[in-house]
Coordinates of C-alpha atoms in Angstrom, one line a residue:
M1 CA 0.0 0.0 0.0
T2 CA 1.4 3.4 -1.0
T3 CA 1.3 6.0 1.8
A4 CA 2.2 9.7 1.7
I5 CA 5.3 10.6 3.7
R6 CA 4.3 13.1 6.3
A7 CA 6.1 15.1 9.0
N8 CA 5.8 12.3 11.5
S9 CA 6.4 9.3 9.1
I10 CA 9.2 6.9 10.2
L11 CA 10.5 4.7 7.4
P12 CA 12.2 1.3 8.0
A13 CA 15.9 1.5 9.1
H14 CA 18.3 -0.1 11.6
R15 CA 18.3 2.4 14.5
E16 CA 20.3 2.1 17.7
D17 CA 20.9 4.3 20.6
I18 CA 24.5 5.3 20.9
E19 CA 26.8 7.1 23.4
L20 CA 29.7 9.3 22.5
H21 CA 32.7 9.8 24.8
T22 CA 34.5 13.1 24.7
A23 CA 38.2 13.7 25.3
D24 CA 37.3 15.8 28.4
G25 CA 35.4 12.9 30.0
L26 CA 31.7 13.5 29.1
T27 CA 29.1 11.0 27.8
L28 CA 26.8 12.3 25.1
V29 CA 23.6 10.6 24.0
G30 CA 22.7 10.0 20.4
E31 CA 21.3 7.7 17.7
L32 CA 22.6 6.1 14.6
A33 CA 20.2 5.2 11.8
R34 CA 21.4 3.0 8.9
P35 CA 19.8 1.4 5.9
L36 CA 18.0 -1.8 6.8
D37 CA 18.9 -3.8 3.7
R38 CA 22.2 -2.5 2.4
D39 CA 25.4 -0.7 3.3
P40 CA 25.2 3.1 3.5
V41 CA 26.5 5.1 0.6
A42 CA 27.3 8.1 2.7
T43 CA 27.0 9.3 6.3
L44 CA 25.6 12.5 7.8
V45 CA 26.9 13.7 11.2
C46 CA 24.3 16.2 12.4
L47 CA 25.2 19.2 14.5
H48 CA 22.0 20.8 15.9
P49 CA 20.8 24.4 16.5
L50 CA 21.3 26.3 19.8
P51 CA 20.4 24.2 22.8
T52 CA 19.6 27.3 24.7
H53 CA 16.8 28.0 22.2
G54 CA 15.3 24.5 21.8
G55 CA 17.9 23.0 19.5
M56 CA 18.6 19.3 19.9
M57 CA 19.2 16.1 18.0
D58 CA 15.5 15.9 17.4
S59 CA 15.2 19.3 15.7
H60 CA 12.8 18.7 12.9
V61 CA 15.1 18.6 9.8
F62 CA 17.5 16.2 11.5
R63 CA 14.6 14.1 12.9
K64 CA 13.2 13.8 9.4
A65 CA 16.6 13.0 8.0
A66 CA 17.0 10.1 10.4
W67 CA 13.4 8.9 9.8
R68 CA 13.6 9.0 6.0
L69 CA 17.1 9.1 4.5
P70 CA 18.3 5.5 5.3
A71 CA 15.3 4.1 3.4
L72 CA 15.0 6.7 0.6
A73 CA 18.6 7.4 -0.1
G74 CA 20.7 4.7 1.6
I75 CA 22.4 7.3 3.9
A76 CA 23.4 6.7 7.5
V77 CA 22.4 9.5 9.9
L78 CA 24.2 10.1 13.2
R79 CA 22.7 12.7 15.4
F80 CA 23.4 13.5 19.0
N81 CA 22.9 16.0 21.8
T82 CA 25.8 18.3 22.4
R83 CA 26.9 18.8 26.0
G84 CA 24.1 19.8 28.4
T85 CA 21.4 19.3 25.7
S86 CA 18.2 17.2 26.3
S87 CA 15.8 15.5 24.1
V88 CA 13.5 12.4 24.2
R89 CA 16.7 10.3 23.8
G90 CA 18.1 11.8 27.1
T91 CA 20.5 14.4 28.3
S92 CA 24.1 14.7 27.5
E93 CA 26.5 15.4 30.3
G94 CA 28.2 18.7 30.7
E95 CA 27.1 22.3 30.1
F96 CA 26.6 24.5 27.1
S97 CA 30.0 26.2 26.3
A98 CA 29.1 28.7 23.5
A99 CA 30.9 26.7 20.9
V100 CA 34.2 26.4 22.8
D101 CA 34.2 23.0 24.6
E102 CA 31.8 21.6 22.0
K103 CA 34.9 21.0 20.0
Y104 CA 35.2 17.8 22.0
D105 CA 31.7 16.8 21.1
V106 CA 32.3 17.2 17.3
A107 CA 35.5 15.2 17.6
A108 CA 33.7 12.4 19.5
A109 CA 31.0 12.2 16.8
I110 CA 33.5 12.0 14.0
E111 CA 35.6 9.4 15.9
Y112 CA 32.5 7.3 16.4
A113 CA 31.6 7.4 12.7
E114 CA 35.2 6.4 11.9
F115 CA 35.3 3.5 14.3
A116 CA 31.9 2.3 13.0
D117 CA 33.4 2.2 9.5
L118 CA 30.7 4.5 8.2
P119 CA 31.5 5.7 4.6
D120 CA 31.9 9.3 3.3
I121 CA 31.4 11.3 6.4
W122 CA 29.7 14.6 5.9
L123 CA 29.0 17.2 8.6
V124 CA 25.6 18.8 8.4
G125 CA 25.3 21.8 10.7
W126 CA 22.2 23.9 11.3
S127 CA 22.4 27.4 12.8
F128 CA 24.6 27.0 15.9
G129 CA 25.7 23.6 14.4
T130 CA 27.1 25.5 11.4
D131 CA 29.5 27.4 13.7
L132 CA 30.6 24.1 15.3
T133 CA 31.1 22.7 11.8
L134 CA 33.2 25.6 10.6
M135 CA 35.2 26.0 13.9
H136 CA 35.8 22.3 14.8
G137 CA 34.7 20.1 11.9
H138 CA 37.7 20.4 9.6
D139 CA 39.0 16.8 10.2
P140 CA 40.8 14.5 7.9
A141 CA 38.0 12.0 8.2
V142 CA 35.4 14.5 7.0
R143 CA 34.6 14.5 3.3
G144 CA 32.8 17.8 3.3
A145 CA 30.2 20.0 5.0
I146 CA 26.7 21.4 4.5
L147 CA 25.5 24.4 6.4
L148 CA 21.8 25.1 7.0
S149 CA 21.0 28.7 8.0
P150 CA 24.5 29.7 9.0
P151 CA 24.4 32.8 11.3
L152 CA 28.3 33.0 11.4
R153 CA 27.8 34.1 15.1
F154 CA 30.6 32.2 16.8
S155 CA 32.9 31.3 13.9
E156 CA 35.4 33.8 12.6
P157 CA 37.0 34.6 9.2
A158 CA 40.0 32.5 10.2
H159 CA 37.8 29.4 10.3
L160 CA 36.6 30.1 6.8
D161 CA 40.2 30.4 5.7
V162 CA 40.9 26.9 6.9
W163 CA 38.1 25.5 4.8
A164 CA 39.3 27.6 1.9
G165 CA 42.7 26.1 2.1
S166 CA 41.4 22.5 2.3
G167 CA 39.4 22.4 -0.9
K168 CA 36.8 20.2 0.8
P169 CA 33.3 20.7 -0.4
L170 CA 31.4 23.3 1.5
T171 CA 27.7 24.2 0.8
A172 CA 25.7 26.9 2.5
I173 CA 22.0 26.6 2.1
I174 CA 20.5 30.0 2.8
P175 CA 16.8 30.8 3.4
E176 CA 15.6 33.9 1.5
F177 CA 14.1 35.3 4.7
D178 CA 16.7 34.2 7.2
D179 CA 16.8 36.0 10.6
Y180 CA 20.6 36.3 10.6
L181 CA 22.2 35.9 7.2
R182 CA 20.3 36.3 3.9
P183 CA 21.5 35.1 0.5
A184 CA 23.2 38.3 -0.8
E185 CA 25.2 38.8 2.4
A186 CA 26.0 35.1 2.5
A187 CA 27.5 35.2 -1.0
E188 CA 29.8 38.0 0.3
R189 CA 30.8 36.3 3.5
F190 CA 31.4 32.9 1.8
A191 CA 33.4 34.4 -1.0
A192 CA 36.3 33.8 1.4
V193 CA 36.0 30.1 0.4
P194 CA 36.3 30.3 -3.4
H195 CA 34.9 26.8 -3.9
A196 CA 32.0 27.2 -1.5
E197 CA 28.5 26.8 -2.9
V198 CA 25.8 29.2 -1.7
V199 CA 22.3 27.9 -2.4
P200 CA 19.4 30.4 -1.8
V201 CA 16.1 28.9 -1.0
P202 CA 13.2 31.2 -2.1
G203 CA 10.7 31.7 0.6
G204 CA 12.7 29.8 3.2
K205 CA 13.1 30.9 6.8
H206 CA 15.7 30.1 9.5
L207 CA 13.9 27.2 11.0
W208 CA 12.9 25.6 7.6
V209 CA 9.3 25.0 8.6
G210 CA 7.5 23.8 5.5
D211 CA 10.8 23.4 3.7
A212 CA 12.3 20.2 5.2
E213 CA 11.8 18.3 1.9
T214 CA 13.7 20.9 -0.1
V215 CA 16.6 20.8 2.4
L216 CA 16.8 17.0 2.4
D217 CA 16.9 17.0 -1.4
E218 CA 19.7 19.5 -1.4
I219 CA 21.7 17.5 1.1
V220 CA 21.2 14.2 -0.7
H221 CA 22.1 15.8 -4.1
R222 CA 25.5 16.6 -2.7
V223 CA 26.4 13.7 -0.4
A224 CA 24.9 10.9 -2.6
P225 CA 24.8 12.3 -6.2
D226 CA 23.8 9.0 -7.7
V227 CA 20.5 9.1 -5.8
P228 CA 17.7 10.8 -7.8
V229 CA 16.1 13.9 -6.3
P230 CA 13.6 15.1 -5.5
L231 CA 13.2 12.2 -3.1
P232 CA 10.0 10.2 -3.2
R233 CA 7.1 11.8 -1.3
T234 CA 5.3 8.4 -0.9
W235 CA 6.4 5.1 0.5
D236 CA 5.2 1.6 -0.6
G237 CA 5.9 -0.5 2.5
P238 CA 5.7 -0.5 6.3
I239 CA 5.6 2.9 7.9
E240 CA 5.4 4.0 11.5
Q241 CA 4.3 7.3 13.1
G242 CA 6.4 9.4 15.4
D243 CA 5.0 11.2 18.5
M244 CA 5.1 14.9 17.6
N245 CA 3.8 15.9 21.1
A246 CA 7.3 15.2 22.5
Y247 CA 8.6 18.4 20.9
A248 CA 5.8 20.8 21.9
D249 CA 8.0 22.6 24.5
R250 CA 10.7 23.3 22.0
T251 CA 8.8 25.8 19.9
V252 CA 10.3 29.2 19.0
A253 CA 7.7 31.0 21.0
A254 CA 8.9 29.2 24.2
F255 CA 12.2 30.9 23.9
A256 CA 11.1 34.3 22.7
D257 CA 12.4 36.1 25.8
V258 CA 15.6 34.2 26.1
E259 CA 18.7 36.1 25.1
V260 CA 20.8 34.6 22.4
P261 CA 24.3 33.8 23.8
K262 CA 27.4 35.5 22.4
P263 CA 30.8 34.1 21.9
L264 CA 32.9 33.8 25.1
A265 CA 35.5 36.5 25.5

């Protein structure tokens, strides 16, 4: 029976709860989702938005990536909570460090993917996660990086210089109506990385509400170019439904009065 893929649709995959262990002694909680019937063709390591403003491993684009991409594209998806961050999966040890000590979190995730023999590791950062990607994600094991709604808040020009010198693929997917960095300014800022690709998304906003399918198509097109996009919007096979109520307290409105943190001096 063919079923439309909706926001809460969970397609078949091998999913396992994992723990990451950082060099400074913390345990982080996460999940690895892999194709059920084949080896993965590529791997996404997902770095989530600001945990002080509701960001977590279950932020909707990453949740949908884990629920869909193993089945639709043969891609493994590793997502986790950075230090001090909570979700349905649990709470990672430690405290939010404004992109400083999170360098250990990024390294632990990459190391896990390496030891699990996952192929073609790509970092996918979203908002705060893009700063972590730029600042701490330039690792020999990383094939390239994709940035969703990069605010360039914590990262500095020197971090872009590192990516410029590496030649590793770097794609910035920019919503037309982003709250922090819109396409024209993004083109200027990312000009520091001559090979960087800036992809404007007409009508898009920072949180990608209503545009998750577009974002997933853009990601798959780059990390698994042999997979046709747009991805299917229907599924002919078993399908489960996720509990959307678990994320009701992570809405933007719930953090409207919370000050956005600045880089540590």
